[in-house]
Short mmCIF file of C-alpha atoms and ligand atoms in Angstrom, two decimals:
data_model
loop_
_atom_site.label_atom_id
_atom_site.label_comp_id
_atom_site.label_asym_id
_atom_site.label_seq_id
_atom_site.Cartn_x
_atom_site.Cartn_y
_atom_site.Cartn_z
CA MET A 1079 187.45 125.43 268.81
CA ARG A 1080 188.29 123.42 265.67
CA LEU A 1081 188.79 125.66 262.62
CA ASN A 1082 185.97 124.20 260.50
CA LYS A 1083 183.52 124.58 263.39
CA TYR A 1084 184.60 128.19 263.90
CA ILE A 1085 184.03 128.97 260.20
CA ALA A 1086 180.69 127.13 260.18
CA GLN A 1087 179.50 128.97 263.28
CA ALA A 1088 180.38 132.25 261.63
CA GLY A 1089 177.77 131.21 259.08
CA LEU A 1090 180.17 131.03 256.15
CA ALA A 1091 180.05 127.40 255.14
CA SER A 1092 179.24 123.91 256.29
CA ARG A 1093 182.10 122.19 258.10
CA ARG A 1094 182.95 120.16 255.02
CA GLU A 1095 182.97 123.28 252.85
CA ALA A 1096 185.13 124.99 255.51
CA ASP A 1097 187.66 122.16 255.25
CA ARG A 1098 187.72 122.61 251.48
CA LEU A 1099 188.31 126.37 251.81
CA THR A 1100 191.10 125.63 254.29
CA SER A 1101 192.76 123.03 252.04
CA GLU A 1102 192.60 125.50 249.17
CA GLY A 1103 194.59 128.03 251.21
CA LYS A 1104 191.74 130.52 251.47
CA VAL A 1105 191.83 130.69 255.25
CA THR A 1106 194.30 132.77 257.24
CA VAL A 1107 194.92 132.81 260.98
CA ASN A 1108 196.60 135.96 262.27
CA GLY A 1109 197.52 136.88 258.71
CA ALA A 1110 199.20 133.58 257.78
CA VAL A 1111 197.62 130.98 255.50
CA CYS A 1112 196.47 128.01 257.57
CA THR A 1113 195.88 124.72 255.74
CA GLU A 1114 195.82 122.61 258.91
CA LEU A 1115 192.29 121.19 259.00
CA GLY A 1116 192.45 120.34 262.69
CA TYR A 1117 193.78 123.74 263.77
CA ASP A 1118 192.45 124.72 267.20
CA VAL A 1119 191.31 128.38 267.10
CA LYS A 1120 192.40 130.30 270.20
CA ASP A 1121 190.38 133.11 271.77
CA ASP A 1122 192.61 135.89 270.41
CA ASP A 1123 193.15 134.40 266.93
CA VAL A 1124 191.99 136.51 263.97
CA VAL A 1125 190.53 134.19 261.31
CA ALA A 1126 189.86 135.40 257.78
CA VAL A 1127 188.30 133.64 254.78
CA ASP A 1128 189.17 135.02 251.35
CA GLY A 1129 190.80 137.98 253.08
CA ARG A 1130 187.71 138.82 255.06
CA VAL A 1131 187.86 138.61 258.86
CA ILE A 1132 185.02 136.50 260.16
CA THR A 1133 183.05 136.78 263.33
CA SER A 1134 180.11 134.72 264.42
CA SER A 1135 177.76 137.70 264.23
CA GLU A 1136 176.75 137.67 260.54
CA LYS A 1137 172.96 137.76 260.30
CA LEU A 1138 171.67 134.37 259.28
CA VAL A 1139 169.60 134.37 256.10
CA TYR A 1140 167.65 131.63 254.32
CA TYR A 1141 166.47 131.60 250.71
CA ALA A 1142 164.54 129.32 248.35
CA LEU A 1143 165.63 129.51 244.71
CA ASN A 1144 163.95 128.05 241.64
CA LYS A 1145 167.10 126.88 239.87
CA PRO A 1146 166.82 126.84 236.09
CA VAL A 1147 168.50 124.16 233.97
CA GLY A 1148 172.05 125.17 233.01
CA PHE A 1149 173.18 126.57 236.36
CA ILE A 1150 175.72 124.68 238.45
CA THR A 1151 175.07 124.17 242.19
CA THR A 1152 178.29 125.59 243.54
CA VAL A 1153 179.62 128.89 244.86
CA SER A 1154 182.18 129.25 242.08
CA ASP A 1155 183.03 127.17 239.04
CA GLU A 1156 186.59 126.78 237.80
CA GLN A 1157 185.37 126.39 234.23
CA GLY A 1158 183.44 129.66 234.43
CA ARG A 1159 180.02 128.07 233.94
CA PRO A 1160 176.99 129.95 235.32
CA THR A 1161 176.38 129.07 238.97
CA VAL A 1162 173.34 129.47 241.19
CA MET A 1163 175.15 132.36 242.88
CA ASP A 1164 174.81 134.37 239.64
CA LEU A 1165 171.05 134.33 240.25
CA MET A 1166 171.15 135.66 243.82
CA THR A 1167 171.77 139.19 242.58
CA ASP A 1168 170.84 141.33 245.58
CA VAL A 1169 172.03 139.06 248.39
CA THR A 1170 175.14 140.39 250.12
CA ALA A 1171 175.48 137.68 252.80
CA ARG A 1172 177.93 134.88 251.98
CA ILE A 1173 175.31 132.24 251.33
CA TYR A 1174 175.87 128.87 249.70
CA PRO A 1175 173.63 126.06 248.45
CA VAL A 1176 172.40 123.34 250.79
CA GLY A 1177 172.70 120.05 248.95
CA ARG A 1178 172.91 119.80 245.21
CA LEU A 1179 170.88 119.68 242.02
CA ASP A 1180 172.38 118.45 238.75
CA GLY A 1181 173.10 121.14 236.15
CA ASN A 1182 170.26 119.80 234.00
CA THR A 1183 167.79 119.62 236.92
CA SER A 1184 165.59 122.60 237.77
CA GLY A 1185 163.64 123.47 240.88
CA LEU A 1186 163.90 124.10 244.57
CA LEU A 1187 167.26 124.80 246.14
CA ILE A 1188 167.82 126.23 249.60
CA LEU A 1189 170.69 128.66 250.16
CA THR A 1190 171.84 129.98 253.52
CA ASN A 1191 174.82 131.22 255.50
CA ASP A 1192 173.72 129.12 258.48
CA GLY A 1193 176.42 126.45 258.48
CA LYS A 1194 174.82 124.55 261.31
CA LEU A 1195 171.48 124.27 259.57
CA ALA A 1196 173.10 123.38 256.23
CA TYR A 1197 175.09 120.61 257.88
CA HIS A 1198 172.02 119.35 259.69
CA ILE A 1199 169.82 119.15 256.56
CA ALA A 1200 172.51 117.72 254.28
CA HIS A 1201 173.63 115.06 256.77
CA PRO A 1202 172.86 111.52 255.50
CA SER A 1203 171.25 110.59 258.84
CA GLN A 1204 168.54 113.23 258.20
CA LYS A 1205 165.44 111.90 256.52
CA VAL A 1206 164.16 115.02 254.81
CA TRP A 1207 161.92 113.89 251.93
CA LYS A 1208 162.60 115.57 248.62
CA ARG A 1209 159.89 115.60 245.98
CA TYR A 1210 160.54 115.61 242.22
CA LEU A 1211 158.56 115.74 239.02
CA ALA A 1212 160.27 113.55 236.44
CA LEU A 1213 159.28 113.37 232.80
CA VAL A 1214 160.41 109.90 231.73
CA THR A 1215 160.32 108.03 228.45
CA GLY A 1216 157.57 105.55 227.76
CA GLN A 1217 154.92 104.21 230.09
CA LEU A 1218 155.60 102.30 233.31
CA SER A 1219 154.08 98.97 234.24
CA MET A 1220 152.84 98.48 237.81
CA ALA A 1221 155.87 96.24 238.40
CA GLU A 1222 158.26 99.01 237.31
CA LEU A 1223 156.48 101.57 239.48
CA ASN A 1224 156.70 99.17 242.42
CA ARG A 1225 160.42 98.70 241.89
CA LEU A 1226 160.87 102.47 242.19
CA LYS A 1227 158.94 102.34 245.47
CA THR A 1228 160.56 99.34 247.08
CA GLY A 1229 164.15 99.94 246.02
CA VAL A 1230 166.12 99.62 242.84
CA ASP A 1231 169.75 98.77 242.17
CA ILE A 1232 171.52 101.87 240.86
CA GLY A 1233 174.95 100.35 240.31
CA GLY A 1234 175.85 98.49 243.46
CA TYR A 1235 173.49 100.39 245.73
CA THR A 1236 169.84 99.58 246.39
CA THR A 1237 167.77 102.68 247.01
CA LYS A 1238 165.66 103.02 250.16
CA PRO A 1239 161.86 102.87 249.94
CA ALA A 1240 160.52 105.79 247.94
CA ARG A 1241 157.14 107.16 246.95
CA ALA A 1242 156.29 107.16 243.26
CA GLU A 1243 153.11 107.83 241.31
CA VAL A 1244 152.09 108.59 237.76
CA VAL A 1245 150.83 112.17 237.41
CA LYS A 1246 149.85 111.86 233.75
CA THR A 1247 150.97 110.57 230.39
CA ILE A 1248 152.23 113.15 227.94
CA GLY A 1249 152.24 111.73 224.44
CA ARG A 1250 154.55 108.71 224.57
CA ASN A 1251 156.12 109.83 227.85
CA THR A 1252 155.07 109.82 231.50
CA LEU A 1253 155.18 112.49 234.18
CA LEU A 1254 156.06 110.89 237.51
CA GLN A 1255 156.10 112.34 241.00
CA ILE A 1256 158.88 110.72 243.01
CA GLU A 1257 159.80 111.34 246.64
CA ILE A 1258 163.08 110.12 248.10
CA SER A 1259 164.57 110.45 251.56
CA GLU A 1260 168.22 110.17 250.51
CA GLY A 1261 170.42 112.05 248.10
CA LYS A 1262 172.80 109.83 246.18
CA ASN A 1263 174.36 111.41 243.09
CA HIS A 1264 171.89 111.55 240.18
CA GLN A 1265 169.61 109.35 242.24
CA VAL A 1266 166.28 110.01 240.54
CA ARG A 1267 167.83 109.81 237.07
CA ASN A 1268 169.57 106.55 237.97
CA MET A 1269 166.42 105.06 239.51
CA CYS A 1270 164.33 105.79 236.43
CA LYS A 1271 167.06 104.54 234.10
CA ALA A 1272 167.33 101.33 236.14
CA VAL A 1273 163.66 100.54 235.49
CA GLY A 1274 164.07 101.25 231.79
CA HIS A 1275 162.56 104.76 231.61
CA PRO A 1276 165.30 107.40 231.42
CA VAL A 1277 164.52 110.92 232.61
CA LEU A 1278 163.96 113.59 229.98
CA GLU A 1279 163.35 116.46 232.41
CA LEU A 1280 163.66 116.70 236.18
CA GLN A 1281 162.41 119.32 238.61
CA ARG A 1282 162.54 119.36 242.43
CA THR A 1283 159.25 120.64 243.79
CA ALA A 1284 159.68 120.30 247.57
CA ILE A 1285 162.20 119.72 250.34
CA GLY A 1286 160.20 118.42 253.29
CA GLN A 1287 157.52 121.05 253.91
CA ILE A 1288 159.28 123.72 251.86
CA GLN A 1289 157.45 124.02 248.55
CA LEU A 1290 158.69 125.41 245.25
CA GLY A 1291 155.20 126.84 244.73
CA HIS A 1292 154.88 129.54 242.10
CA LEU A 1293 158.42 130.86 242.24
CA HIS A 1294 159.37 131.65 238.65
CA GLU A 1295 162.50 130.08 237.12
CA GLY A 1296 165.57 131.92 238.33
CA GLY A 1297 163.51 133.66 241.03
CA TYR A 1298 164.15 133.44 244.75
CA ARG A 1299 162.46 134.37 248.00
CA LYS A 1300 163.29 134.45 251.70
CA LEU A 1301 162.07 131.47 253.68
CA THR A 1302 159.35 132.38 256.16
CA PRO A 1303 160.07 132.16 259.91
CA LYS A 1304 157.78 129.10 260.01
CA GLU A 1305 159.79 127.38 257.25
CA ILE A 1306 163.09 128.15 259.01
CA GLU A 1307 161.69 126.79 262.26
CA TYR A 1308 160.59 123.64 260.44
CA LEU A 1309 164.05 123.07 258.92
CA LYS A 1310 165.69 123.51 262.30
CA LYS A 1311 163.42 120.89 263.83
CA CYS A 1312 163.36 118.27 261.07
N1 URA B 482 168.23 113.24 241.49
C1 URA B 482 168.87 113.42 240.32
O1 URA B 482 169.06 112.50 239.55
N2 URA B 482 169.32 114.65 240.04
C2 URA B 482 169.13 115.72 240.84
O2 URA B 482 169.55 116.84 240.51
C3 URA B 482 168.46 115.50 242.05
C4 URA B 482 168.02 114.25 242.35
#
């Protein structure tokens, strides 16, 4: 079995993340560092990640986190900035975030050690709708709102149809609810900027049927069996 698949099936990382760990020299096979991405794991090979021997028997766990602004969506940060892992204080499993939220975006983030599920949800072919509340500057005309819905050029790429509605005006600004089915970098911020209303604050409130609900900022909870089942099927 290919090395990245072996690591993913052990529940340690998505395949892409496994390739990164391998390139960084964090993976050993039979005690020797293996940086060969296409290495074919044999039945009697002993594979370790970060010095820890992996098997495919780690219990799979699934969490929803309400990420506060100021935390980076990564397992570790070279510059020592706070990461979402710092918030998962009593989780011992080697979980990692599924997808990404900008440092200055808050809201729902799923973390798991189920590499297969993480790969499945994050894959561009998957159409899992993600819902956001965006506080933007000014007030939008119908034409601007329609552009958000039908597709807007965000620097050489036209976004796919989205859902967008005004929740309320707050002083001179507007609270929008936006739902997108893709996940380009800074997509919501770039969409709003492209129609002339830059984002002041951004929060993700749902990933498909998984809701942020009343989880307090920095708080996390286990996904329910029904939610896990949903993610596996979507
Ligand atoms: N869109 C953005 O612009 N930022 C995020 O963090 C998520 C979606």
